[in-house]
Coordinates of C-alpha atoms in Angstrom, one line a residue:
X1 CA 0.0 0.0 0.0
X2 CA 1.4 3.4 -1.0
X3 CA 0.5 5.0 2.3
X4 CA 2.6 2.5 4.3
X5 CA 5.4 3.0 1.9
X6 CA 5.0 6.7 2.5
X7 CA 5.4 6.3 6.2
X8 CA 8.4 3.9 5.9
X9 CA 10.1 6.2 3.4
X10 CA 9.4 9.2 5.7
X11 CA 10.9 7.3 8.7
X12 CA 14.0 6.5 6.6
X13 CA 14.4 10.2 5.6
X14 CA 13.6 11.7 9.0
X15 CA 13.5 9.2 11.9
X16 CA 11.2 10.4 14.6
X17 CA 12.8 11.7 17.8
X18 CA 12.7 9.4 20.8
X19 CA 9.4 9.8 22.6
X20 CA 7.9 12.0 19.9
X21 CA 4.8 9.9 19.3
X22 CA 1.4 10.7 20.8
X23 CA -1.4 8.4 21.9
X24 CA -4.8 9.5 20.7
X25 CA -8.2 8.2 21.7
X26 CA -9.2 7.7 18.1
X27 CA -12.7 6.3 18.9
X28 CA -13.6 9.5 20.7
X29 CA -12.0 11.8 18.2
X30 CA -13.6 10.1 15.2
X31 CA -17.0 10.2 16.9
X32 CA -16.6 14.0 17.5
X33 CA -15.6 14.5 13.8
X34 CA -18.1 12.0 12.4
X35 CA -15.4 10.4 10.2
X36 CA -12.6 7.9 10.3
X37 CA -9.1 9.3 9.9
X38 CA -6.7 7.7 7.4
X39 CA -4.5 4.9 8.8
X40 CA -1.2 6.6 7.7
X41 CA -2.2 9.8 9.7
X42 CA -2.8 7.7 12.8
X43 CA 0.5 6.0 12.3
X44 CA 2.3 9.3 11.7
X45 CA 0.9 10.7 15.0
X46 CA 1.9 7.5 16.8
X47 CA 5.5 7.9 15.5
X48 CA 6.0 11.7 15.2
X49 CA 3.3 13.3 17.3
X50 CA 2.7 16.9 16.3
X51 CA 5.3 17.4 13.6
X52 CA 8.8 16.9 12.2
X53 CA 11.5 17.9 14.5
X54 CA 13.6 21.0 13.5
X55 CA 11.2 21.9 10.6
X56 CA 8.8 24.8 10.8
X57 CA 5.9 22.4 10.2
X58 CA 3.3 21.1 12.5
X59 CA 0.8 18.3 12.2
X60 CA -2.5 18.9 14.0
X61 CA -3.0 16.1 16.6
X62 CA -6.7 15.7 16.9
X63 CA -8.2 15.9 20.4
X64 CA -11.5 16.5 21.9
X65 CA -12.2 19.3 24.3
X66 CA -14.7 19.6 27.1
X67 CA -16.1 22.6 29.0
X68 CA -13.3 21.9 31.6
X69 CA -10.6 22.2 28.9
X70 CA -12.0 24.9 26.7
X71 CA -14.5 27.7 27.3
X72 CA -15.2 28.2 23.6
X73 CA -18.8 27.1 22.9
X74 CA -19.2 24.3 20.3
X75 CA -15.5 23.4 20.2
X76 CA -15.6 19.6 20.5
X77 CA -12.9 19.1 17.8
X78 CA -10.2 21.1 19.5
X79 CA -7.4 23.0 17.7
X80 CA -7.7 20.9 14.6
X81 CA -11.4 21.9 14.4
X82 CA -10.6 25.6 14.7
X83 CA -7.9 25.5 12.0
X84 CA -10.2 23.4 9.8
X85 CA -12.9 26.1 10.2
X86 CA -10.3 28.7 9.1
X87 CA -9.4 26.6 6.1
X88 CA -13.0 26.2 5.1
X89 CA -13.6 29.9 5.4
X90 CA -10.5 30.5 3.3
X91 CA -11.8 28.1 0.7
X92 CA -15.0 30.1 0.4
X93 CA -13.1 33.4 0.3
X94 CA -10.6 32.3 -2.4
X95 CA -13.1 30.5 -4.6
X96 CA -10.6 27.9 -5.9
X97 CA -11.1 26.5 -9.4
X98 CA -10.1 23.2 -10.8
X99 CA -10.7 21.2 -7.6
X100 CA -14.1 19.6 -7.3
X101 CA -15.0 20.1 -3.6
X102 CA -17.0 22.1 -1.2
X103 CA -15.6 23.8 1.9
X104 CA -17.2 21.2 4.1
X105 CA -15.1 18.5 2.4
X106 CA -11.8 19.9 3.9
X107 CA -10.2 18.8 7.1
X108 CA -6.9 20.4 8.0
X109 CA -4.1 18.1 9.2
X110 CA -1.0 20.5 9.1
X111 CA 0.3 24.0 8.9
X112 CA 3.7 25.6 8.5
X113 CA 5.4 28.8 9.4
X114 CA 4.2 30.5 6.3
X115 CA 0.6 29.9 7.4
X116 CA 0.1 27.4 4.6
X117 CA -2.6 24.9 5.3
X118 CA -2.4 21.2 4.6
X119 CA -5.8 19.6 4.2
X120 CA -7.5 16.5 3.0
X121 CA -10.5 16.3 0.7
X122 CA -12.7 13.9 2.6
X123 CA -14.3 12.2 -0.5
X124 CA -14.8 8.5 -0.3
X125 CA -12.5 6.0 1.5
X126 CA -10.2 7.8 4.0
X127 CA -7.3 5.7 2.7
X128 CA -7.8 7.5 -0.7
X129 CA -8.2 11.1 0.5
X130 CA -5.9 13.4 -1.5
X131 CA -3.9 16.3 0.0
X132 CA -4.9 19.8 -0.8
X133 CA -2.6 22.7 0.1
X134 CA -3.5 26.3 0.5
X135 CA -0.5 28.6 -0.1
X136 CA -0.8 32.0 1.6
X137 CA 1.9 33.4 -0.7
X138 CA -0.3 33.4 -3.7
X139 CA -3.7 32.5 -2.2
X140 CA -3.9 29.3 -4.3
X141 CA -5.0 25.7 -3.6
X142 CA -3.2 22.8 -5.1
X143 CA -4.3 19.2 -5.1
X144 CA -1.9 16.3 -4.7
X145 CA -3.2 12.8 -5.4
X146 CA -1.6 10.9 -2.6
X147 CA -2.0 10.4 1.1
X148 CA -0.5 12.5 3.9
X149 CA 2.7 10.5 4.6
X150 CA 3.4 9.9 0.9
X151 CA 3.0 13.6 0.3
X152 CA 5.4 14.5 3.1
X153 CA 7.9 11.8 1.9
X154 CA 7.7 13.3 -1.6
X155 CA 8.2 16.9 -0.5
X156 CA 11.1 16.0 1.9
X157 CA 12.8 14.0 -0.8
X158 CA 12.3 16.7 -3.5
X159 CA 10.2 14.4 -5.7
X160 CA 9.1 16.0 -9.0
X161 CA 5.5 14.8 -8.4
X162 CA 5.1 17.6 -5.9
X163 CA 7.1 20.3 -7.8
X164 CA 4.5 22.9 -6.7
X165 CA 6.2 22.6 -3.2
X166 CA 9.7 23.6 -4.6
X167 CA 9.6 27.0 -2.7
X168 CA 8.7 25.4 0.6
X169 CA 11.2 25.1 3.4
X170 CA 10.2 21.4 3.5
X171 CA 11.4 20.8 -0.1
X172 CA 14.3 18.3 0.1
X173 CA 14.7 18.7 3.8
X174 CA 15.0 15.0 4.3
X175 CA 17.8 14.8 1.8
X176 CA 19.8 17.4 3.7
X177 CA 19.7 15.0 6.7
X178 CA 21.1 11.9 4.9

């Protein structure tokens, strides 16, 4: 499966730091979201937690919040929910063309120091969700037909299939570590 190859390749390029992984109550989180997250995302979080060490890139670890942990009304999806709401509003504001989706189809899984947003289009089987990137530099959306870990592996290894990421600080970062 490509997604597992993506994670294995990612681990070869950038091994996770000791103790970086995070345990998530996936049943509770998925119930709050009303969807099942892709297996490669769950495995990434188990290995890396909230990001790739030493890179200005964060992965949004899903969590649920309660009135005891957050006083914001209607916030059962935690920080990932807030950033997804921002991405959905940005989708509506920027009126992207060439990508068949509605704002409600987006779920944000990552962000970088340039305020770029890394999302999934949640059409069909979660194992087949493509990555959609919003670039704040030029207010554009770009679709990548691969899963989250395969996308990261491609960017970190400067793979031509994600050439649109060439200006990102992530481009080829895994090769610089070898």
